Tab-separated table of C-alpha atoms and ligand atoms in Angstrom:
chain	number	residue	atom	x	y	z
D	1	MET	CA	0.040	-0.005	0.052
D	2	ARG	CA	1.396	3.578	-0.968
D	3	LEU	CA	2.733	5.432	2.113
D	4	VAL	CA	0.028	8.256	1.790
D	5	LYS	CA	-2.917	5.801	1.776
D	6	LEU	CA	-1.265	3.795	4.860
D	7	LEU	CA	-0.855	6.820	6.917
D	8	ALA	CA	-4.254	8.263	5.932
D	9	ASN	CA	-5.879	4.781	6.784
D	10	LEU	CA	-4.083	4.862	10.212
D	11	GLY	CA	-5.806	8.284	10.737
D	12	TYR	CA	-2.829	10.647	10.839
D	13	GLY	CA	-4.573	12.956	8.472
D	14	SER	CA	-6.114	13.221	5.193
D	15	ARG	CA	-4.339	12.165	2.138
D	16	LYS	CA	-3.426	15.644	1.053
D	17	GLU	CA	-1.949	16.098	4.661
D	18	MET	CA	-0.029	13.061	4.468
D	19	GLN	CA	1.463	14.148	1.062
D	20	GLN	CA	2.569	17.394	2.634
D	21	ALA	CA	3.838	15.408	5.741
D	22	ILE	CA	6.036	13.247	3.421
D	23	ARG	CA	7.170	16.378	1.563
D	24	HIS	CA	8.198	18.139	4.775
D	25	GLY	CA	10.140	14.962	5.703
D	26	TRP	CA	8.027	13.932	8.736
D	27	VAL	CA	8.019	10.439	7.634
D	28	THR	CA	11.354	8.536	7.957
D	29	ASP	CA	12.836	5.144	8.385
D	30	ARG	CA	14.440	4.207	11.704
D	31	GLN	CA	17.817	5.545	10.408
D	32	GLY	CA	16.352	8.997	9.924
D	33	ASN	CA	16.086	8.856	5.951
D	34	ARG	CA	13.418	10.690	4.654
D	35	LEU	CA	10.821	8.356	2.956
D	36	LYS	CA	9.181	9.152	-0.410
D	37	ALA	CA	5.551	8.335	-1.314
D	38	ASP	CA	6.221	5.387	-3.043
D	39	ALA	CA	8.640	3.889	-0.438
D	40	LYS	CA	8.141	0.174	0.158
D	41	THR	CA	9.479	0.378	3.715
D	42	ALA	CA	8.286	-2.220	6.155
D	43	HIS	CA	5.480	-0.969	8.588
D	44	GLU	CA	7.665	-1.403	11.765
D	45	GLU	CA	10.464	0.572	10.261
D	46	ILE	CA	8.548	3.538	9.478
D	47	LEU	CA	8.567	6.663	11.990
D	48	PHE	CA	6.117	9.481	11.836
D	49	ASP	CA	7.347	12.600	13.439
D	50	ASP	CA	10.212	10.545	15.010
D	51	GLU	CA	7.562	8.115	16.461
D	52	PRO	CA	6.997	4.390	15.478
D	53	LEU	CA	3.619	3.958	13.535
D	54	ASP	CA	0.490	2.727	15.311
D	55	PRO	CA	-0.273	-0.904	14.799
D	56	ALA	CA	-1.014	-2.043	11.142
D	57	GLN	CA	-4.444	-3.305	10.049
D	58	GLY	CA	-5.386	-6.392	11.865
D	59	VAL	CA	-4.706	-4.910	15.464
D	60	VAL	CA	-6.423	-5.960	18.433
D	61	LEU	CA	-6.377	-3.735	21.569
D	62	LEU	CA	-6.954	-4.441	25.391
D	63	LEU	CA	-8.274	-1.528	27.318
D	64	ASN	CA	-8.706	-1.685	31.022
D	65	LYS	CA	-12.136	0.342	30.894
D	66	PRO	CA	-13.126	2.654	33.868
D	67	THR	CA	-16.912	2.901	35.000
D	68	GLY	CA	-18.508	6.003	33.396
D	69	TYR	CA	-17.632	5.328	29.750
D	70	THR	CA	-19.947	4.085	27.156
D	71	CYS	CA	-19.023	1.512	24.515
D	72	SER	CA	-20.397	3.554	21.463
D	73	THR	CA	-18.837	5.842	18.857
D	74	LYS	CA	-21.481	8.592	19.201
D	75	ASP	CA	-23.366	8.448	22.549
D	76	GLN	CA	-23.521	11.632	24.594
D	77	GLY	CA	-21.172	11.772	27.518
D	78	ARG	CA	-17.627	9.858	27.904
D	79	LEU	CA	-16.991	7.275	25.302
D	80	VAL	CA	-14.397	4.361	25.662
D	81	TYR	CA	-12.779	5.875	22.279
D	82	ASP	CA	-11.790	8.939	24.514
D	83	LEU	CA	-9.122	6.774	25.987
D	84	LEU	CA	-7.505	5.995	22.833
D	85	PRO	CA	-5.554	8.521	20.760
D	86	ASP	CA	-7.732	10.753	18.796
D	87	ARG	CA	-6.610	9.576	15.595
D	88	PHE	CA	-7.708	5.957	16.225
D	89	ARG	CA	-11.240	7.104	15.321
D	90	MET	CA	-10.121	7.900	11.989
D	91	ARG	CA	-8.714	4.607	11.097
D	92	LYS	CA	-9.866	2.759	8.059
D	93	PRO	CA	-11.173	-0.247	8.340
D	94	ALA	CA	-12.652	1.213	11.700
D	95	LEU	CA	-11.806	-0.115	15.106
D	96	SER	CA	-14.902	-1.652	17.007
D	97	THR	CA	-15.349	-2.808	20.293
D	98	VAL	CA	-15.370	-6.701	20.649
D	99	GLY	CA	-18.748	-6.923	22.414
D	100	ARG	CA	-19.705	-4.308	24.953
D	101	LEU	CA	-19.494	-3.548	28.612
D	102	ASP	CA	-22.209	-1.501	30.350
D	103	LYS	CA	-21.163	2.179	31.256
D	104	GLU	CA	-20.914	0.945	34.982
D	105	THR	CA	-19.015	-2.063	34.269
D	106	SER	CA	-15.128	-1.821	34.326
D	107	GLY	CA	-12.346	-4.073	33.157
D	108	ALA	CA	-11.121	-5.958	30.025
D	109	LEU	CA	-12.739	-4.602	26.863
D	110	LEU	CA	-11.196	-5.559	23.245
D	111	PHE	CA	-11.112	-3.305	20.162
D	112	THR	CA	-10.154	-4.719	16.794
D	113	ASP	CA	-10.513	-3.732	13.174
D	114	ASP	CA	-10.382	-7.470	12.141
D	115	GLY	CA	-13.904	-8.708	11.461
D	116	THR	CA	-12.942	-12.211	11.626
D	117	PHE	CA	-11.301	-11.970	14.904
D	118	LEU	CA	-14.415	-10.182	16.295
D	119	HIS	CA	-16.765	-12.723	14.882
D	120	LYS	CA	-14.633	-15.519	16.515
D	121	VAL	CA	-14.679	-13.982	19.961
D	122	ILE	CA	-18.181	-13.040	19.999
D	123	SER	CA	-19.697	-15.970	18.356
D	124	PRO	CA	-21.766	-18.179	20.622
D	125	LYS	CA	-19.907	-21.431	18.939
D	126	SER	CA	-16.437	-20.138	20.315
D	127	GLU	CA	-17.860	-20.005	23.858
D	128	VAL	CA	-14.685	-17.827	25.118
D	129	PRO	CA	-15.304	-17.679	28.845
D	130	LYS	CA	-15.772	-14.089	30.153
D	131	VAL	CA	-14.810	-13.712	33.978
D	132	TYR	CA	-16.406	-11.103	36.152
D	133	GLU	CA	-16.051	-10.011	39.663
D	134	ALA	CA	-19.298	-8.936	41.234
D	135	THR	CA	-19.868	-7.036	44.263
D	136	LEU	CA	-23.545	-7.430	45.647
D	137	ASP	CA	-25.889	-5.189	47.739
D	138	ARG	CA	-26.890	-8.231	49.860
D	139	PRO	CA	-25.141	-11.515	50.908
D	140	LEU	CA	-25.451	-14.437	48.570
D	141	ARG	CA	-28.216	-16.788	49.449
D	142	GLY	CA	-26.087	-19.878	48.730
D	143	ASP	CA	-28.022	-21.454	45.844
D	144	GLU	CA	-26.651	-19.284	43.311
D	145	ALA	CA	-23.979	-21.426	41.976
D	146	ALA	CA	-26.580	-24.388	41.531
D	147	LEU	CA	-28.957	-22.004	39.586
D	148	PHE	CA	-26.621	-20.481	37.271
D	149	ALA	CA	-24.893	-23.907	36.493
D	150	SER	CA	-28.134	-25.507	35.907
D	151	GLY	CA	-28.581	-24.507	32.055
D	152	GLU	CA	-32.296	-23.765	32.779
D	153	MET	CA	-32.173	-20.456	33.957
D	154	MET	CA	-34.642	-18.197	32.276
D	155	LEU	CA	-34.003	-14.214	32.232
D	156	GLU	CA	-37.108	-12.110	31.965
D	157	SER	CA	-38.455	-11.620	28.519
D	158	GLU	CA	-35.902	-14.197	26.985
D	159	GLU	CA	-36.897	-17.279	25.176
D	160	LYS	CA	-33.675	-19.532	25.638
D	161	PRO	CA	-32.216	-20.624	28.907
D	162	LEU	CA	-28.970	-19.450	29.890
D	163	LYS	CA	-25.968	-21.671	29.232
D	164	PRO	CA	-24.322	-23.021	32.275
D	165	ALA	CA	-22.294	-20.489	34.033
D	166	GLU	CA	-19.782	-20.836	36.833
D	167	LEU	CA	-20.207	-19.007	40.208
D	168	GLU	CA	-17.295	-19.026	42.775
D	169	VAL	CA	-18.074	-17.378	45.938
D	170	LEU	CA	-15.228	-14.916	47.345
D	171	ASP	CA	-17.161	-13.839	50.382
D	172	GLU	CA	-20.518	-13.068	51.663
D	173	THR	CA	-21.107	-10.184	48.989
D	174	ARG	CA	-18.430	-10.975	46.366
D	175	ALA	CA	-18.405	-13.453	43.526
D	176	ARG	CA	-16.532	-14.492	40.643
D	177	LEU	CA	-18.798	-15.266	37.555
D	178	ILE	CA	-17.857	-17.098	34.500
D	179	LEU	CA	-20.004	-16.541	31.482
D	180	HIS	CA	-19.905	-18.424	28.165
D	181	GLU	CA	-22.158	-16.146	26.219
D	182	GLY	CA	-22.956	-12.301	26.217
D	183	ARG	CA	-26.553	-11.398	26.652
D	184	TYR	CA	-27.861	-8.207	27.601
D	185	HIS	CA	-26.653	-7.003	31.038
D	186	GLN	CA	-26.422	-10.500	31.796
D	187	ALA	CA	-24.417	-10.547	34.802
D	188	ARG	CA	-26.541	-7.986	36.511
D	189	ARG	CA	-29.817	-9.479	35.225
D	190	MET	CA	-28.776	-13.025	36.469
D	191	PHE	CA	-28.083	-11.703	40.170
D	192	ALA	CA	-31.125	-9.576	39.909
D	193	ALA	CA	-33.025	-12.710	39.226
D	194	THR	CA	-31.851	-13.883	42.732
D	195	GLY	CA	-33.263	-10.971	44.463
D	196	ASN	CA	-29.768	-9.401	44.788
D	197	HIS	CA	-28.370	-6.262	43.136
D	198	VAL	CA	-24.866	-5.931	41.548
D	199	THR	CA	-23.056	-2.694	42.959
D	200	GLU	CA	-19.891	-3.289	41.156
D	201	LEU	CA	-18.932	-5.200	38.204
D	202	LYS	CA	-15.523	-5.776	36.616
D	203	ARG	CA	-14.370	-8.084	33.703
D	204	ILE	CA	-11.168	-9.515	34.689
D	205	ARG	CA	-10.470	-12.073	32.204
D	206	ILE	CA	-11.266	-12.878	28.496
D	207	GLY	CA	-10.542	-16.543	27.869
D	208	ALA	CA	-6.988	-16.798	29.819
D	209	LEU	CA	-6.003	-13.159	28.806
D	210	GLY	CA	-6.071	-10.920	32.025
D	211	LEU	CA	-5.385	-7.326	32.652
D	212	ASP	CA	-1.966	-8.031	33.990
D	213	GLY	CA	-0.983	-4.804	35.731
D	214	LEU	CA	-2.695	-2.515	32.866
D	215	ASP	CA	-3.793	0.569	34.781
D	216	GLU	CA	-7.479	1.603	34.638
D	217	GLY	CA	-8.012	3.718	31.781
D	218	ALA	CA	-4.854	2.269	30.106
D	219	TRP	CA	-4.568	0.276	26.790
D	220	LYS	CA	-2.196	-1.901	25.080
D	221	ALA	CA	-1.832	-3.580	21.545
D	222	LEU	CA	-1.910	-7.296	21.866
D	223	SER	CA	0.924	-9.625	20.670
D	224	GLU	CA	0.124	-12.845	18.745
D	225	ASP	CA	0.700	-14.588	22.068
D	226	GLU	CA	-1.627	-12.568	24.026
D	227	LYS	CA	-4.321	-12.644	21.396
D	228	ALA	CA	-4.024	-16.606	21.397
D	229	LEU	CA	-4.740	-16.473	25.149
D	230	ILE	CA	-8.296	-15.421	24.595
D	231	PHE	CA	-9.093	-18.678	23.044
D	232	GLN	CA	-7.466	-20.714	25.864
D	233	GLY	CA	-9.766	-20.396	28.798
V	1	LIG	N1	-22.925	-8.443	32.326
V	1	LIG	C1	-23.419	-7.289	32.724
V	1	LIG	O1	-24.587	-7.037	33.291
V	1	LIG	N2	-22.803	-6.226	32.178
V	1	LIG	C2	-21.730	-6.141	31.587
V	1	LIG	O2	-21.052	-5.119	31.206
V	1	LIG	C3	-21.352	-7.487	31.328
V	1	LIG	C4	-21.777	-8.668	31.430
């Protein structure tokens, strides 16, 4: 792909702006040689304004989402995209979230521009386990784990029972919940169905991929090994 198009697709600016950037010598290789518009330099060798380029197409990002941010590109209020560099919104193909977390849920959220990868993670067939830690308003009753694991639990206004989910009690009002599907507000609705209320919810793992010291509000691009962890759960 020509350099101008590559840079424009990564969101650095319009094609016209990228032609100017090349003319001004802002695009170089790691040795500081100015690149021309028809350069065939490898992506990882290219610097823009002395900084390595953003990840190429096919990227997967992991964000440690704080509460108070919405998984949308255009809702009012704070959006998860506000936590990424501005130019990421201009990328082509676009970066989408892989599934969603509620505004008041925190933790592991993936973004990608790779439709095949996105489908593989969210497809019910892949059954990628998602691990949540929930803090509850009231003490657990004691029968939640059996109900959640039954494969017969019905949520209000749904026609199919939930797939079996695992519950690990951490203390009286805290539990770890492992879901193998992603229905609307699923964790909150499951606890609500037992007469409880989730006051805090955090996704701590997707498959075997955890947040591993990633600060709240911080993100990173995943390596191939980290991507593979998602499917080992
Ligand atoms: N379950 C919920 O209730 N909310 C989320 O954000 C994710 C799972």
